[in-house]
PDB file of C-alpha atoms in Angstrom:
ATOM      1  CA  MET V1075      32.446 100.588  34.556  1.00 61.00           C
ATOM      2  CA  SER V1076      33.791 100.540  38.121  1.00 73.00           C
ATOM      3  CA  PHE V1077      37.186  99.539  38.515  1.00 74.00           C
ATOM      4  CA  GLN V1078      36.474  96.771  40.948  1.00 80.00           C
ATOM      5  CA  TYR V1079      34.119  95.219  38.238  1.00 80.00           C
ATOM      6  CA  VAL V1080      36.761  95.406  35.712  1.00 79.00           C
ATOM      7  CA  ASN V1081      39.158  93.656  37.507  1.00 84.00           C
ATOM      8  CA  ILE V1082      36.762  90.673  38.525  1.00 84.00           C
ATOM      9  CA  LEU V1083      35.928  91.055  34.767  1.00 80.00           C
ATOM     10  CA  LYS V1084      39.712  90.665  33.953  1.00 82.00           C
ATOM     11  CA  GLU V1085      40.277  87.803  36.679  1.00 82.00           C
ATOM     12  CA  LEU V1086      36.762  85.550  35.135  1.00 78.00           C
ATOM     13  CA  THR V1087      38.907  86.512  31.707  1.00 77.00           C
ATOM     14  CA  ARG V1088      41.246  85.236  32.861  1.00 78.00           C
ATOM     15  CA  ARG V1089      40.488  81.950  34.873  1.00 76.00           C
ATOM     16  CA  ARG V1090      38.463  80.631  32.342  1.00 71.00           C
ATOM     17  CA  GLY V1091      41.551  81.069  29.564  1.00 68.00           C
ATOM     18  CA  VAL V1092      43.377  78.315  31.664  1.00 66.00           C
ATOM     19  CA  VAL V1093      40.468  75.755  32.473  1.00 64.00           C
ATOM     20  CA  LYS V1094      42.637  72.813  31.698  1.00 69.00           C
ATOM     21  CA  PRO V1095      40.003  69.926  29.485  1.00 65.00           C
ATOM     22  CA  LEU V1096      39.496  65.958  31.530  1.00 77.00           C
ATOM     23  CA  ASN V1097      40.526  64.975  28.041  1.00 85.00           C
ATOM     24  CA  GLU V1098      40.592  65.415  24.572  1.00 86.00           C
ATOM     25  CA  ARG V1099      36.443  64.392  24.776  1.00 86.00           C
ATOM     26  CA  VAL V1100      35.056  67.120  27.045  1.00 84.00           C
ATOM     27  CA  ASP V1101      37.559  69.645  24.616  1.00 83.00           C
ATOM     28  CA  ARG V1102      35.812  69.693  21.852  1.00 86.00           C
ATOM     29  CA  LEU V1103      32.493  69.146  23.263  1.00 85.00           C
ATOM     30  CA  ARG V1104      33.121  72.071  25.648  1.00 82.00           C
ATOM     31  CA  LYS V1105      34.156  74.384  22.176  1.00 85.00           C
ATOM     32  CA  PHE V1106      31.865  73.265  20.170  1.00 85.00           C
ATOM     33  CA  VAL V1107      28.814  74.407  23.462  1.00 83.00           C
ATOM     34  CA  VAL V1108      31.033  77.617  23.607  1.00 82.00           C
ATOM     35  CA  GLU V1109      30.857  78.817  19.572  1.00 87.00           C
ATOM     36  CA  SER V1110      27.884  77.493  18.936  1.00 85.00           C
ATOM     37  CA  GLU V1111      24.827  79.205  18.251  1.00 85.00           C
ATOM     38  CA  VAL V1112      22.251  79.767  20.055  1.00 79.00           C
ATOM     39  CA  LYS V1113      19.112  78.101  19.142  1.00 80.00           C
ATOM     40  CA  LEU V1114      15.553  78.228  19.613  1.00 84.00           C
ATOM     41  CA  SER V1115      13.139  75.316  20.063  1.00 88.00           C
ATOM     42  CA  VAL V1116      10.127  74.946  19.132  1.00 94.00           C
ATOM     43  CA  GLU V1117       9.003  71.956  20.648  1.00 95.00           C
ATOM     44  CA  ARG V1118      10.651  73.409  23.978  1.00 94.00           C
ATOM     45  CA  ALA V1119       7.498  76.301  23.467  1.00 95.00           C
ATOM     46  CA  ARG V1120       4.779  73.595  21.797  1.00 97.00           C
ATOM     47  CA  LEU V1121       5.835  72.228  25.483  1.00 97.00           C
ATOM     48  CA  ILE V1122       5.659  74.653  27.451  1.00 97.00           C
ATOM     49  CA  THR V1123       2.452  76.268  26.149  1.00 97.00           C
ATOM     50  CA  GLU V1124       0.494  72.593  26.222  1.00 97.00           C
ATOM     51  CA  PHE V1125       1.816  72.655  29.915  1.00 97.00           C
ATOM     52  CA  TYR V1126      -0.077  75.762  30.912  1.00 97.00           C
ATOM     53  CA  LYS V1127      -2.836  75.377  28.609  1.00 97.00           C
ATOM     54  CA  ARG V1128      -4.296  72.008  30.248  1.00 97.00           C
ATOM     55  CA  GLY V1129      -3.807  74.001  33.090  1.00 95.00           C
ATOM     56  CA  LEU V1130      -1.653  70.841  35.115  1.00 94.00           C
ATOM     57  CA  GLY V1131      -0.299  74.177  37.320  1.00 92.00           C
ATOM     58  CA  ARG V1132      -3.398  75.704  38.396  1.00 95.00           C
ATOM     59  CA  GLY V1133      -3.639  76.401  41.677  1.00 96.00           C
ATOM     60  CA  LYS V1134      -0.481  76.453  42.306  1.00 96.00           C
ATOM     61  CA  SER V1135       1.944  78.645  43.104  1.00 96.00           C
ATOM     62  CA  VAL V1136       4.125  80.769  39.939  1.00 96.00           C
ATOM     63  CA  PRO V1137       7.756  79.354  41.373  1.00 96.00           C
ATOM     64  CA  VAL V1138       5.858  75.715  41.579  1.00 97.00           C
ATOM     65  CA  GLN V1139       4.081  76.107  38.305  1.00 97.00           C
ATOM     66  CA  ARG V1140       7.678  76.970  36.753  1.00 97.00           C
ATOM     67  CA  ALA V1141       8.777  74.007  38.536  1.00 97.00           C
ATOM     68  CA  LEU V1142       6.525  71.243  37.407  1.00 97.00           C
ATOM     69  CA  ALA V1143       6.489  73.488  33.939  1.00 97.00           C
ATOM     70  CA  PHE V1144       9.870  72.249  34.320  1.00 96.00           C
ATOM     71  CA  LYS V1145       8.878  68.872  35.194  1.00 97.00           C
ATOM     72  CA  TYR V1146       6.667  68.020  32.212  1.00 97.00           C
ATOM     73  CA  LEU V1147       9.150  69.425  29.344  1.00 96.00           C
ATOM     74  CA  MET V1148      12.009  66.861  29.766  1.00 95.00           C
ATOM     75  CA  GLU V1149       9.551  64.164  30.468  1.00 96.00           C
ATOM     76  CA  ASN V1150       8.209  65.263  27.616  1.00 96.00           C
ATOM     77  CA  VAL V1151      10.985  66.702  24.867  1.00 94.00           C
ATOM     78  CA  SER V1152      12.620  64.171  22.435  1.00 92.00           C
ATOM     79  CA  LEU V1153      16.717  64.349  23.429  1.00 86.00           C
ATOM     80  CA  PRO V1154      18.608  64.805  20.497  1.00 80.00           C
ATOM     81  CA  VAL V1155      23.139  63.423  20.490  1.00 79.00           C
ATOM     82  CA  GLU V1156      25.226  65.758  19.037  1.00 75.00           C
ATOM     83  CA  PRO V1157      28.102  64.259  16.976  1.00 76.00           C
ATOM     84  CA  GLY V1158      30.335  63.104  19.746  1.00 73.00           C
ATOM     85  CA  GLN V1159      28.195  63.363  22.687  1.00 72.00           C
ATOM     86  CA  LEU V1160      28.841  59.530  23.275  1.00 73.00           C
TER      87      LEU V1160
END
């Protein structure tokens, strides 16, 4: 690793350590997100597969297909509400 890269990493770590939450609820949510495990979504995979199988983006450029797939996902995915989010 280069000296400059190490210094950048140290600075980022320092700055992340001094983040001041807006309030207690935001602090709890931030900790929840930072400390939670990465989850794979079967629903997301199913919806994206469904989008491409239906050919909803056929004939469009790849970036437009991806944008349309994301739009389809956002319009159809269920939104779980975790404790403390409301």
